[in-house]
Amino acid sequence: MIKSILTAFVIFLATTVNCSTVFAAGRVAVSIDPPSVQANMGDKITYAGAITNNSDKAVNNLIAYISLANVTPGKEAPMDLEDWSANKAVKVDVIPPHGAYEGKWPMRLIDSGSYVAYITVVDKESAAPVTSPVSRLDIKRILRLNPNNVLPTAIGEPVIIGAVFLFIYLKRRNKAI
Amino acid sequence: MKTAYIMRKEIRESVLTSKGFLWYILTSVILSVLSYLFLTNSELSLLDQGQMLYMIMNFVTALGILIGVVSGSDAIAGEIERGTLEALLLSPASKTEIAAGKLAAALMNWCIIFVISIPYLFVVGKGGQNLLSGIVYLAVLGTLLAVIFSAFSMGLSARIKSMKNSLIVSFLIFLLAGSPIFLSAALRTTWFGRVLDLVNPFADAINTFDSVVVDSQGFSYQTGRIAIICGYAFLSLLFLKRSVSRLEM
């Protein structure tokens, strides 16, 4: 009997703590836009994130950052956004009660595959970070063989120099004969 | 006039030869590979056009210096080793005119490399920033560096009288001049790194390219470094003049 009461008390406590966590997390919400993207390698896209303060008090000093996870079958891994984005994290000084902050995360698509992008907001007043729903990102492999029209120069110039050399060489040889 | 004659002779014998053309074809092939790699990589990375242009400019400058060092080392010591210096000294041209003609021929190598690099610079820098000013700075500073290293290695070859040894010493000095490239960015910001950067003409040139092409800074930012490079050019010409004046049959 005592054991049952204790168990019920522990469950009650856990539920209460969990409720307060949800409440703390619930005062800030974050969304990501667009909900899905299909693009090519090398393209530049921008994710927009709306952080809303649902509480009656202003929230201060939030940290919001974007994350990307590779969900391509066999390549599942979190991504290091070093080359993908120059500004991965933003600090939001204050969001007034029931106000919102619109953040933008430009990104350059470096590698092909299937990914999910999501924005995480860390509120130091809260025990858990708040995460947006995931935005699916499908990047198609694209092979650019001639960027900036480089091939005519890259192939043509050594050939032209070789041809000039051959011309001078043959001219000199004919003169010698 | 005599200088021009010696220059034409040198160009005939070293520039317009299969050896000379092999250098130019190789230069062109290397620049082709580099440009292609940079541009295909730029599609997928954050390396911008200015950064790529700056890297190609550094490479062209280093290549010009390298060929200047080899030509300079061969200029006097090569003649001594081939036994042709006496004939040259017996000609009506003075020692200074001979040296000037040989230096001009060595600089011709740099001019050809610069001309070869122009299409690559345009392709790599297309749509980017400061392309034309970058090319102007490359022409001016590259020529000054070619003068510095060619004149120095020529003077050295006149003093050492051995092509192999003067080539080794000149290469070591070239490597020393290029050493800031191997230093980390953090080390270059220390007082030692800054002093090394400032007194080193090659580092001055690449820092100027960086400042002009990547940071879009004006001429007033570059004057100190350009003055140092000009000072080195003057000193190396003086060293060459004094070295060849000691030449005897």
PDB file of C-alpha atoms in Angstrom, chain B:
ATOM      1  CA  MET B   1      71.789  49.799 -78.199  1.00  0.00           C
ATOM      2  CA  LYS B   2      74.356  47.224 -77.079  1.00  0.00           C
ATOM      3  CA  THR B   3      72.035  46.323 -74.212  1.00  0.00           C
ATOM      4  CA  ALA B   4      69.213  45.775 -76.716  1.00  0.00           C
ATOM      5  CA  TYR B   5      71.494  43.610 -78.853  1.00  0.00           C
ATOM      6  CA  ILE B   6      72.462  41.436 -75.878  1.00  0.00           C
ATOM      7  CA  MET B   7      68.841  41.233 -74.830  1.00  0.00           C
ATOM      8  CA  ARG B   8      67.802  40.025 -78.320  1.00  0.00           C
ATOM      9  CA  LYS B   9      70.639  37.467 -78.302  1.00  0.00           C
ATOM     10  CA  GLU B  10      69.574  36.186 -74.882  1.00  0.00           C
ATOM     11  CA  ILE B  11      65.923  35.994 -75.922  1.00  0.00           C
ATOM     12  CA  ARG B  12      66.878  34.041 -79.049  1.00  0.00           C
ATOM     13  CA  GLU B  13      69.025  31.674 -77.010  1.00  0.00           C
ATOM     14  CA  SER B  14      66.860  31.152 -73.941  1.00  0.00           C
ATOM     15  CA  VAL B  15      63.313  32.383 -74.473  1.00  0.00           C
ATOM     16  CA  LEU B  16      62.543  31.345 -78.057  1.00  0.00           C
ATOM     17  CA  THR B  17      63.850  27.833 -77.586  1.00  0.00           C
ATOM     18  CA  SER B  18      62.219  24.502 -76.864  1.00  0.00           C
ATOM     19  CA  LYS B  19      63.270  24.887 -73.198  1.00  0.00           C
ATOM     20  CA  GLY B  20      61.688  28.319 -73.014  1.00  0.00           C
ATOM     21  CA  PHE B  21      58.485  27.174 -74.679  1.00  0.00           C
ATOM     22  CA  LEU B  22      58.296  24.144 -72.439  1.00  0.00           C
ATOM     23  CA  TRP B  23      58.183  26.534 -69.474  1.00  0.00           C
ATOM     24  CA  TYR B  24      55.380  28.518 -71.057  1.00  0.00           C
ATOM     25  CA  ILE B  25      53.355  25.470 -72.032  1.00  0.00           C
ATOM     26  CA  LEU B  26      53.777  24.081 -68.510  1.00  0.00           C
ATOM     27  CA  THR B  27      52.816  27.444 -67.008  1.00  0.00           C
ATOM     28  CA  SER B  28      49.719  27.496 -69.156  1.00  0.00           C
ATOM     29  CA  VAL B  29      48.793  23.897 -68.302  1.00  0.00           C
ATOM     30  CA  ILE B  30      49.228  24.548 -64.565  1.00  0.00           C
ATOM     31  CA  LEU B  31      47.143  27.721 -64.767  1.00  0.00           C
ATOM     32  CA  SER B  32      44.478  25.816 -66.751  1.00  0.00           C
ATOM     33  CA  VAL B  33      44.252  23.108 -64.088  1.00  0.00           C
ATOM     34  CA  LEU B  34      44.233  25.632 -61.232  1.00  0.00           C
ATOM     35  CA  SER B  35      41.577  27.842 -62.832  1.00  0.00           C
ATOM     36  CA  TYR B  36      39.360  24.881 -63.622  1.00  0.00           C
ATOM     37  CA  LEU B  37      39.681  23.466 -60.117  1.00  0.00           C
ATOM     38  CA  PHE B  38      39.035  26.846 -58.504  1.00  0.00           C
ATOM     39  CA  LEU B  39      35.989  27.534 -60.638  1.00  0.00           C
ATOM     40  CA  THR B  40      34.387  24.117 -60.316  1.00  0.00           C
ATOM     41  CA  ASN B  41      35.089  24.258 -56.599  1.00  0.00           C
ATOM     42  CA  SER B  42      33.591  27.746 -56.345  1.00  0.00           C
ATOM     43  CA  GLU B  43      30.254  26.302 -57.422  1.00  0.00           C
ATOM     44  CA  LEU B  44      30.226  24.324 -54.241  1.00  0.00           C
ATOM     45  CA  SER B  45      32.083  26.422 -51.721  1.00  0.00           C
ATOM     46  CA  LEU B  46      32.107  29.865 -50.220  1.00  0.00           C
ATOM     47  CA  LEU B  47      35.391  30.743 -51.948  1.00  0.00           C
ATOM     48  CA  ASP B  48      34.510  33.966 -53.740  1.00  0.00           C
ATOM     49  CA  GLN B  49      35.837  35.310 -57.024  1.00  0.00           C
ATOM     50  CA  GLY B  50      38.113  37.837 -55.323  1.00  0.00           C
ATOM     51  CA  GLN B  51      39.722  35.137 -53.206  1.00  0.00           C
ATOM     52  CA  MET B  52      40.285  32.948 -56.266  1.00  0.00           C
ATOM     53  CA  LEU B  53      41.735  35.853 -58.239  1.00  0.00           C
ATOM     54  CA  TYR B  54      44.061  36.612 -55.340  1.00  0.00           C
ATOM     55  CA  MET B  55      45.259  32.998 -55.206  1.00  0.00           C
ATOM     56  CA  ILE B  56      45.914  32.875 -58.956  1.00  0.00           C
ATOM     57  CA  MET B  57      47.808  36.191 -58.721  1.00  0.00           C
ATOM     58  CA  ASN B  58      50.013  34.770 -55.955  1.00  0.00           C
ATOM     59  CA  PHE B  59      50.720  31.716 -58.029  1.00  0.00           C
ATOM     60  CA  VAL B  60      51.604  33.737 -61.145  1.00  0.00           C
ATOM     61  CA  THR B  61      53.922  35.957 -59.090  1.00  0.00           C
ATOM     62  CA  ALA B  62      55.677  32.955 -57.532  1.00  0.00           C
ATOM     63  CA  LEU B  63      56.072  31.353 -60.951  1.00  0.00           C
ATOM     64  CA  GLY B  64      57.519  34.558 -62.385  1.00  0.00           C
ATOM     65  CA  ILE B  65      60.005  34.797 -59.512  1.00  0.00           C
ATOM     66  CA  LEU B  66      60.971  31.151 -59.891  1.00  0.00           C
ATOM     67  CA  ILE B  67      61.719  31.489 -63.595  1.00  0.00           C
ATOM     68  CA  GLY B  68      63.556  34.767 -62.883  1.00  0.00           C
ATOM     69  CA  VAL B  69      65.736  32.986 -60.291  1.00  0.00           C
ATOM     70  CA  VAL B  70      66.602  30.172 -62.720  1.00  0.00           C
ATOM     71  CA  SER B  71      67.342  32.585 -65.595  1.00  0.00           C
ATOM     72  CA  GLY B  72      69.351  34.848 -63.302  1.00  0.00           C
ATOM     73  CA  SER B  73      71.455  31.994 -61.938  1.00  0.00           C
ATOM     74  CA  ASP B  74      72.256  30.848 -65.469  1.00  0.00           C
ATOM     75  CA  ALA B  75      72.974  34.343 -66.801  1.00  0.00           C
ATOM     76  CA  ILE B  76      76.585  34.827 -65.625  1.00  0.00           C
ATOM     77  CA  ALA B  77      77.632  31.533 -64.014  1.00  0.00           C
ATOM     78  CA  GLY B  78      76.217  29.625 -66.999  1.00  0.00           C
ATOM     79  CA  GLU B  79      78.399  31.681 -69.353  1.00  0.00           C
ATOM     80  CA  ILE B  80      81.433  30.992 -67.123  1.00  0.00           C
ATOM     81  CA  GLU B  81      80.732  27.250 -67.035  1.00  0.00           C
ATOM     82  CA  ARG B  82      80.186  27.104 -70.802  1.00  0.00           C
ATOM     83  CA  GLY B  83      83.415  29.094 -71.320  1.00  0.00           C
ATOM     84  CA  THR B  84      81.642  31.845 -73.258  1.00  0.00           C
ATOM     85  CA  LEU B  85      82.022  34.718 -70.791  1.00  0.00           C
ATOM     86  CA  GLU B  86      85.435  35.765 -72.148  1.00  0.00           C
ATOM     87  CA  ALA B  87      84.000  36.270 -75.629  1.00  0.00           C
ATOM     88  CA  LEU B  88      81.187  38.313 -74.138  1.00  0.00           C
ATOM     89  CA  LEU B  89      83.570  40.461 -72.097  1.00  0.00           C
ATOM     90  CA  LEU B  90      85.708  41.059 -75.189  1.00  0.00           C
ATOM     91  CA  SER B  91      82.698  42.472 -77.022  1.00  0.00           C
ATOM     92  CA  PRO B  92      82.322  46.278 -77.212  1.00  0.00           C
ATOM     93  CA  ALA B  93      79.527  46.128 -74.615  1.00  0.00           C
ATOM     94  CA  SER B  94      80.434  47.176 -71.079  1.00  0.00           C
ATOM     95  CA  LYS B  95      79.854  44.864 -68.125  1.00  0.00           C
ATOM     96  CA  THR B  96      76.877  46.956 -67.038  1.00  0.00           C
ATOM     97  CA  GLU B  97      75.382  46.768 -70.544  1.00  0.00           C
ATOM     98  CA  ILE B  98      75.862  43.005 -70.598  1.00  0.00           C
ATOM     99  CA  ALA B  99      74.157  42.680 -67.214  1.00  0.00           C
ATOM    100  CA  ALA B 100      71.330  45.006 -68.281  1.00  0.00           C
ATOM    101  CA  GLY B 101      70.753  43.003 -71.481  1.00  0.00           C
ATOM    102  CA  LYS B 102      70.685  39.733 -69.569  1.00  0.00           C
ATOM    103  CA  LEU B 103      68.375  41.164 -66.921  1.00  0.00           C
ATOM    104  CA  ALA B 104      66.018  42.468 -69.607  1.00  0.00           C
ATOM    105  CA  ALA B 105      65.927  38.987 -71.166  1.00  0.00           C
ATOM    106  CA  ALA B 106      65.177  37.457 -67.767  1.00  0.00           C
ATOM    107  CA  LEU B 107      62.359  39.987 -67.326  1.00  0.00           C
ATOM    108  CA  MET B 108      61.013  38.989 -70.728  1.00  0.00           C
ATOM    109  CA  ASN B 109      60.234  35.590 -69.187  1.00  0.00           C
ATOM    110  CA  TRP B 110      58.133  37.322 -66.532  1.00  0.00           C
ATOM    111  CA  CYS B 111      56.387  39.434 -69.194  1.00  0.00           C
ATOM    112  CA  ILE B 112      55.470  36.310 -71.176  1.00  0.00           C
ATOM    113  CA  ILE B 113      54.167  34.553 -68.040  1.00  0.00           C
ATOM    114  CA  PHE B 114      52.128  37.643 -67.179  1.00  0.00           C
ATOM    115  CA  VAL B 115      50.641  37.765 -70.697  1.00  0.00           C
ATOM    116  CA  ILE B 116      49.865  34.016 -70.510  1.00  0.00           C
ATOM    117  CA  SER B 117      48.096  34.541 -67.168  1.00  0.00           C
ATOM    118  CA  ILE B 118      45.814  37.383 -68.339  1.00  0.00           C
ATOM    119  CA  PRO B 119      43.088  35.200 -69.948  1.00  0.00           C
ATOM    120  CA  TYR B 120      43.025  33.031 -66.805  1.00  0.00           C
ATOM    121  CA  LEU B 121      42.734  36.084 -64.567  1.00  0.00           C
ATOM    122  CA  PHE B 122      39.797  37.309 -66.656  1.00  0.00           C
ATOM    123  CA  VAL B 123      38.065  33.923 -66.577  1.00  0.00           C
ATOM    124  CA  VAL B 124      38.566  33.413 -62.845  1.00  0.00           C
ATOM    125  CA  GLY B 125      37.790  37.009 -61.874  1.00  0.00           C
ATOM    126  CA  LYS B 126      34.760  37.401 -64.168  1.00  0.00           C
ATOM    127  CA  GLY B 127      31.840  38.799 -62.237  1.00  0.00           C
ATOM    128  CA  GLY B 128      34.028  39.383 -59.204  1.00  0.00           C
ATOM    129  CA  GLN B 129      35.500  42.493 -57.662  1.00  0.00           C
ATOM    130  CA  ASN B 130      38.625  44.522 -58.478  1.00  0.00           C
ATOM    131  CA  LEU B 131      39.697  42.470 -61.494  1.00  0.00           C
ATOM    132  CA  LEU B 132      41.309  45.300 -63.460  1.00  0.00           C
ATOM    133  CA  SER B 133      43.017  46.917 -60.490  1.00  0.00           C
ATOM    134  CA  GLY B 134      44.284  43.472 -59.495  1.00  0.00           C
ATOM    135  CA  ILE B 135      45.816  42.955 -62.943  1.00  0.00           C
ATOM    136  CA  VAL B 136      47.483  46.394 -62.815  1.00  0.00           C
ATOM    137  CA  TYR B 137      48.963  45.655 -59.383  1.00  0.00           C
ATOM    138  CA  LEU B 138      50.120  42.230 -60.570  1.00  0.00           C
ATOM    139  CA  ALA B 139      51.854  43.828 -63.573  1.00  0.00           C
ATOM    140  CA  VAL B 140      53.651  46.439 -61.475  1.00  0.00           C
ATOM    141  CA  LEU B 141      54.532  44.399 -58.387  1.00  0.00           C
ATOM    142  CA  GLY B 142      55.252  41.233 -60.370  1.00  0.00           C
ATOM    143  CA  THR B 143      57.721  43.171 -62.523  1.00  0.00           C
ATOM    144  CA  LEU B 144      59.396  44.679 -59.448  1.00  0.00           C
ATOM    145  CA  LEU B 145      59.682  41.239 -57.808  1.00  0.00           C
ATOM    146  CA  ALA B 146      61.048  39.757 -61.036  1.00  0.00           C
ATOM    147  CA  VAL B 147      63.658  42.550 -61.065  1.00  0.00           C
ATOM    148  CA  ILE B 148      64.545  41.895 -57.407  1.00  0.00           C
ATOM    149  CA  PHE B 149      64.960  38.134 -57.654  1.00  0.00           C
ATOM    150  CA  SER B 150      66.474  38.026 -61.168  1.00  0.00           C
ATOM    151  CA  ALA B 151      69.001  40.784 -60.406  1.00  0.00           C
ATOM    152  CA  PHE B 152      69.883  39.226 -57.075  1.00  0.00           C
ATOM    153  CA  SER B 153      70.453  35.744 -58.500  1.00  0.00           C
ATOM    154  CA  MET B 154      72.424  37.229 -61.430  1.00  0.00           C
ATOM    155  CA  GLY B 155      74.614  39.152 -59.018  1.00  0.00           C
ATOM    156  CA  LEU B 156      75.030  36.046 -56.912  1.00  0.00           C
ATOM    157  CA  SER B 157      75.966  33.938 -59.937  1.00  0.00           C
ATOM    158  CA  ALA B 158      78.586  36.580 -60.883  1.00  0.00           C
ATOM    159  CA  ARG B 159      80.086  36.380 -57.400  1.00  0.00           C
ATOM    160  CA  ILE B 160      79.850  32.614 -56.784  1.00  0.00           C
ATOM    161  CA  LYS B 161      80.700  31.720 -60.414  1.00  0.00           C
ATOM    162  CA  SER B 162      78.877  28.416 -60.058  1.00  0.00           C
ATOM    163  CA  MET B 163      75.428  28.003 -61.496  1.00  0.00           C
ATOM    164  CA  LYS B 164      74.492  25.114 -59.206  1.00  0.00           C
ATOM    165  CA  ASN B 165      75.504  26.930 -56.038  1.00  0.00           C
ATOM    166  CA  SER B 166      73.964  30.248 -56.984  1.00  0.00           C
ATOM    167  CA  LEU B 167      70.764  28.410 -57.925  1.00  0.00           C
ATOM    168  CA  ILE B 168      70.659  26.669 -54.534  1.00  0.00           C
ATOM    169  CA  VAL B 169      71.277  29.899 -52.608  1.00  0.00           C
ATOM    170  CA  SER B 170      68.719  31.801 -54.710  1.00  0.00           C
ATOM    171  CA  PHE B 171      66.138  29.035 -54.190  1.00  0.00           C
ATOM    172  CA  LEU B 172      66.725  29.092 -50.440  1.00  0.00           C
ATOM    173  CA  ILE B 173      66.211  32.841 -50.384  1.00  0.00           C
ATOM    174  CA  PHE B 174      63.090  32.443 -52.498  1.00  0.00           C
ATOM    175  CA  LEU B 175      61.770  29.824 -50.040  1.00  0.00           C
ATOM    176  CA  LEU B 176      62.591  32.135 -47.147  1.00  0.00           C
ATOM    177  CA  ALA B 177      60.709  34.926 -48.888  1.00  0.00           C
ATOM    178  CA  GLY B 178      57.767  32.586 -49.417  1.00  0.00           C
ATOM    179  CA  SER B 179      57.817  31.321 -45.830  1.00  0.00           C
ATOM    180  CA  PRO B 180      54.993  33.610 -44.601  1.00  0.00           C
ATOM    181  CA  ILE B 181      52.656  31.529 -46.732  1.00  0.00           C
ATOM    182  CA  PHE B 182      53.470  28.543 -44.561  1.00  0.00           C
ATOM    183  CA  LEU B 183      52.902  30.444 -41.314  1.00  0.00           C
ATOM    184  CA  SER B 184      49.500  30.205 -39.730  1.00  0.00           C
ATOM    185  CA  ALA B 185      47.253  33.258 -39.710  1.00  0.00           C
ATOM    186  CA  ALA B 186      47.653  33.485 -35.922  1.00  0.00           C
ATOM    187  CA  LEU B 187      51.443  33.482 -36.126  1.00  0.00           C
ATOM    188  CA  ARG B 188      51.384  36.147 -38.824  1.00  0.00           C
ATOM    189  CA  THR B 189      49.513  38.509 -36.519  1.00  0.00           C
ATOM    190  CA  THR B 190      52.260  38.351 -33.860  1.00  0.00           C
ATOM    191  CA  TRP B 191      54.985  41.036 -33.881  1.00  0.00           C
ATOM    192  CA  PHE B 192      57.434  38.533 -35.365  1.00  0.00           C
ATOM    193  CA  GLY B 193      55.021  37.635 -38.158  1.00  0.00           C
ATOM    194  CA  ARG B 194      54.261  41.301 -38.856  1.00  0.00           C
ATOM    195  CA  VAL B 195      57.944  42.244 -39.040  1.00  0.00           C
ATOM    196  CA  LEU B 196      58.680  39.248 -41.263  1.00  0.00           C
ATOM    197  CA  ASP B 197      55.763  40.239 -43.498  1.00  0.00           C
ATOM    198  CA  LEU B 198      56.900  43.837 -43.698  1.00  0.00           C
ATOM    199  CA  VAL B 199      60.574  43.275 -44.532  1.00  0.00           C
ATOM    200  CA  ASN B 200      59.847  40.534 -47.016  1.00  0.00           C
ATOM    201  CA  PRO B 201      59.164  41.847 -50.531  1.00  0.00           C
ATOM    202  CA  PHE B 202      57.230  38.740 -51.582  1.00  0.00           C
ATOM    203  CA  ALA B 203      54.971  38.950 -48.516  1.00  0.00           C
ATOM    204  CA  ASP B 204      54.546  42.678 -49.163  1.00  0.00           C
ATOM    205  CA  ALA B 205      53.374  41.903 -52.688  1.00  0.00           C
ATOM    206  CA  ILE B 206      50.879  39.199 -51.673  1.00  0.00           C
ATOM    207  CA  ASN B 207      49.568  41.354 -48.821  1.00  0.00           C
ATOM    208  CA  THR B 208      49.069  44.167 -51.330  1.00  0.00           C
ATOM    209  CA  PHE B 209      47.168  41.812 -53.659  1.00  0.00           C
ATOM    210  CA  ASP B 210      45.021  40.719 -50.715  1.00  0.00           C
ATOM    211  CA  SER B 211      44.374  44.309 -49.706  1.00  0.00           C
ATOM    212  CA  VAL B 212      43.495  45.412 -53.260  1.00  0.00           C
ATOM    213  CA  VAL B 213      41.526  42.424 -54.546  1.00  0.00           C
ATOM    214  CA  VAL B 214      39.897  40.921 -51.467  1.00  0.00           C
ATOM    215  CA  ASP B 215      39.579  43.935 -49.159  1.00  0.00           C
ATOM    216  CA  SER B 216      39.042  46.559 -51.925  1.00  0.00           C
ATOM    217  CA  GLN B 217      41.448  48.990 -50.255  1.00  0.00           C
ATOM    218  CA  GLY B 218      42.803  51.961 -52.177  1.00  0.00           C
ATOM    219  CA  PHE B 219      46.308  52.991 -53.230  1.00  0.00           C
ATOM    220  CA  SER B 220      46.955  54.946 -50.038  1.00  0.00           C
ATOM    221  CA  TYR B 221      46.900  51.664 -48.077  1.00  0.00           C
ATOM    222  CA  GLN B 222      49.539  50.175 -50.361  1.00  0.00           C
ATOM    223  CA  THR B 223      52.159  52.920 -50.486  1.00  0.00           C
ATOM    224  CA  GLY B 224      54.292  51.648 -47.595  1.00  0.00           C
ATOM    225  CA  ARG B 225      54.552  48.127 -48.971  1.00  0.00           C
ATOM    226  CA  ILE B 226      55.173  49.347 -52.533  1.00  0.00           C
ATOM    227  CA  ALA B 227      57.925  51.646 -51.254  1.00  0.00           C
ATOM    228  CA  ILE B 228      59.611  48.689 -49.529  1.00  0.00           C
ATOM    229  CA  ILE B 229      59.429  46.621 -52.728  1.00  0.00           C
ATOM    230  CA  CYS B 230      60.874  49.545 -54.746  1.00  0.00           C
ATOM    231  CA  GLY B 231      63.676  49.827 -52.178  1.00  0.00           C
ATOM    232  CA  TYR B 232      64.527  46.141 -52.608  1.00  0.00           C
ATOM    233  CA  ALA B 233      64.458  46.527 -56.407  1.00  0.00           C
ATOM    234  CA  PHE B 234      66.953  49.416 -56.168  1.00  0.00           C
ATOM    235  CA  LEU B 235      69.217  47.462 -53.777  1.00  0.00           C
ATOM    236  CA  SER B 236      69.186  44.343 -55.943  1.00  0.00           C
ATOM    237  CA  LEU B 237      70.090  46.384 -59.050  1.00  0.00           C
ATOM    238  CA  LEU B 238      72.932  47.974 -57.086  1.00  0.00           C
ATOM    239  CA  PHE B 239      74.075  44.502 -55.976  1.00  0.00           C
ATOM    240  CA  LEU B 240      74.021  43.306 -59.596  1.00  0.00           C
ATOM    241  CA  LYS B 241      75.991  46.328 -60.818  1.00  0.00           C
ATOM    242  CA  ARG B 242      78.670  45.882 -58.148  1.00  0.00           C
ATOM    243  CA  SER B 243      78.836  42.127 -58.720  1.00  0.00           C
ATOM    244  CA  VAL B 244      79.353  42.331 -62.495  1.00  0.00           C
ATOM    245  CA  SER B 245      81.897  45.128 -62.142  1.00  0.00           C
ATOM    246  CA  ARG B 246      84.136  42.576 -60.371  1.00  0.00           C
ATOM    247  CA  LEU B 247      84.011  40.154 -63.284  1.00  0.00           C
ATOM    248  CA  GLU B 248      87.361  39.459 -64.882  1.00  0.00           C
ATOM    249  CA  MET B 249      88.506  37.267 -67.723  1.00  0.00           C
TER     250      MET B 249
END
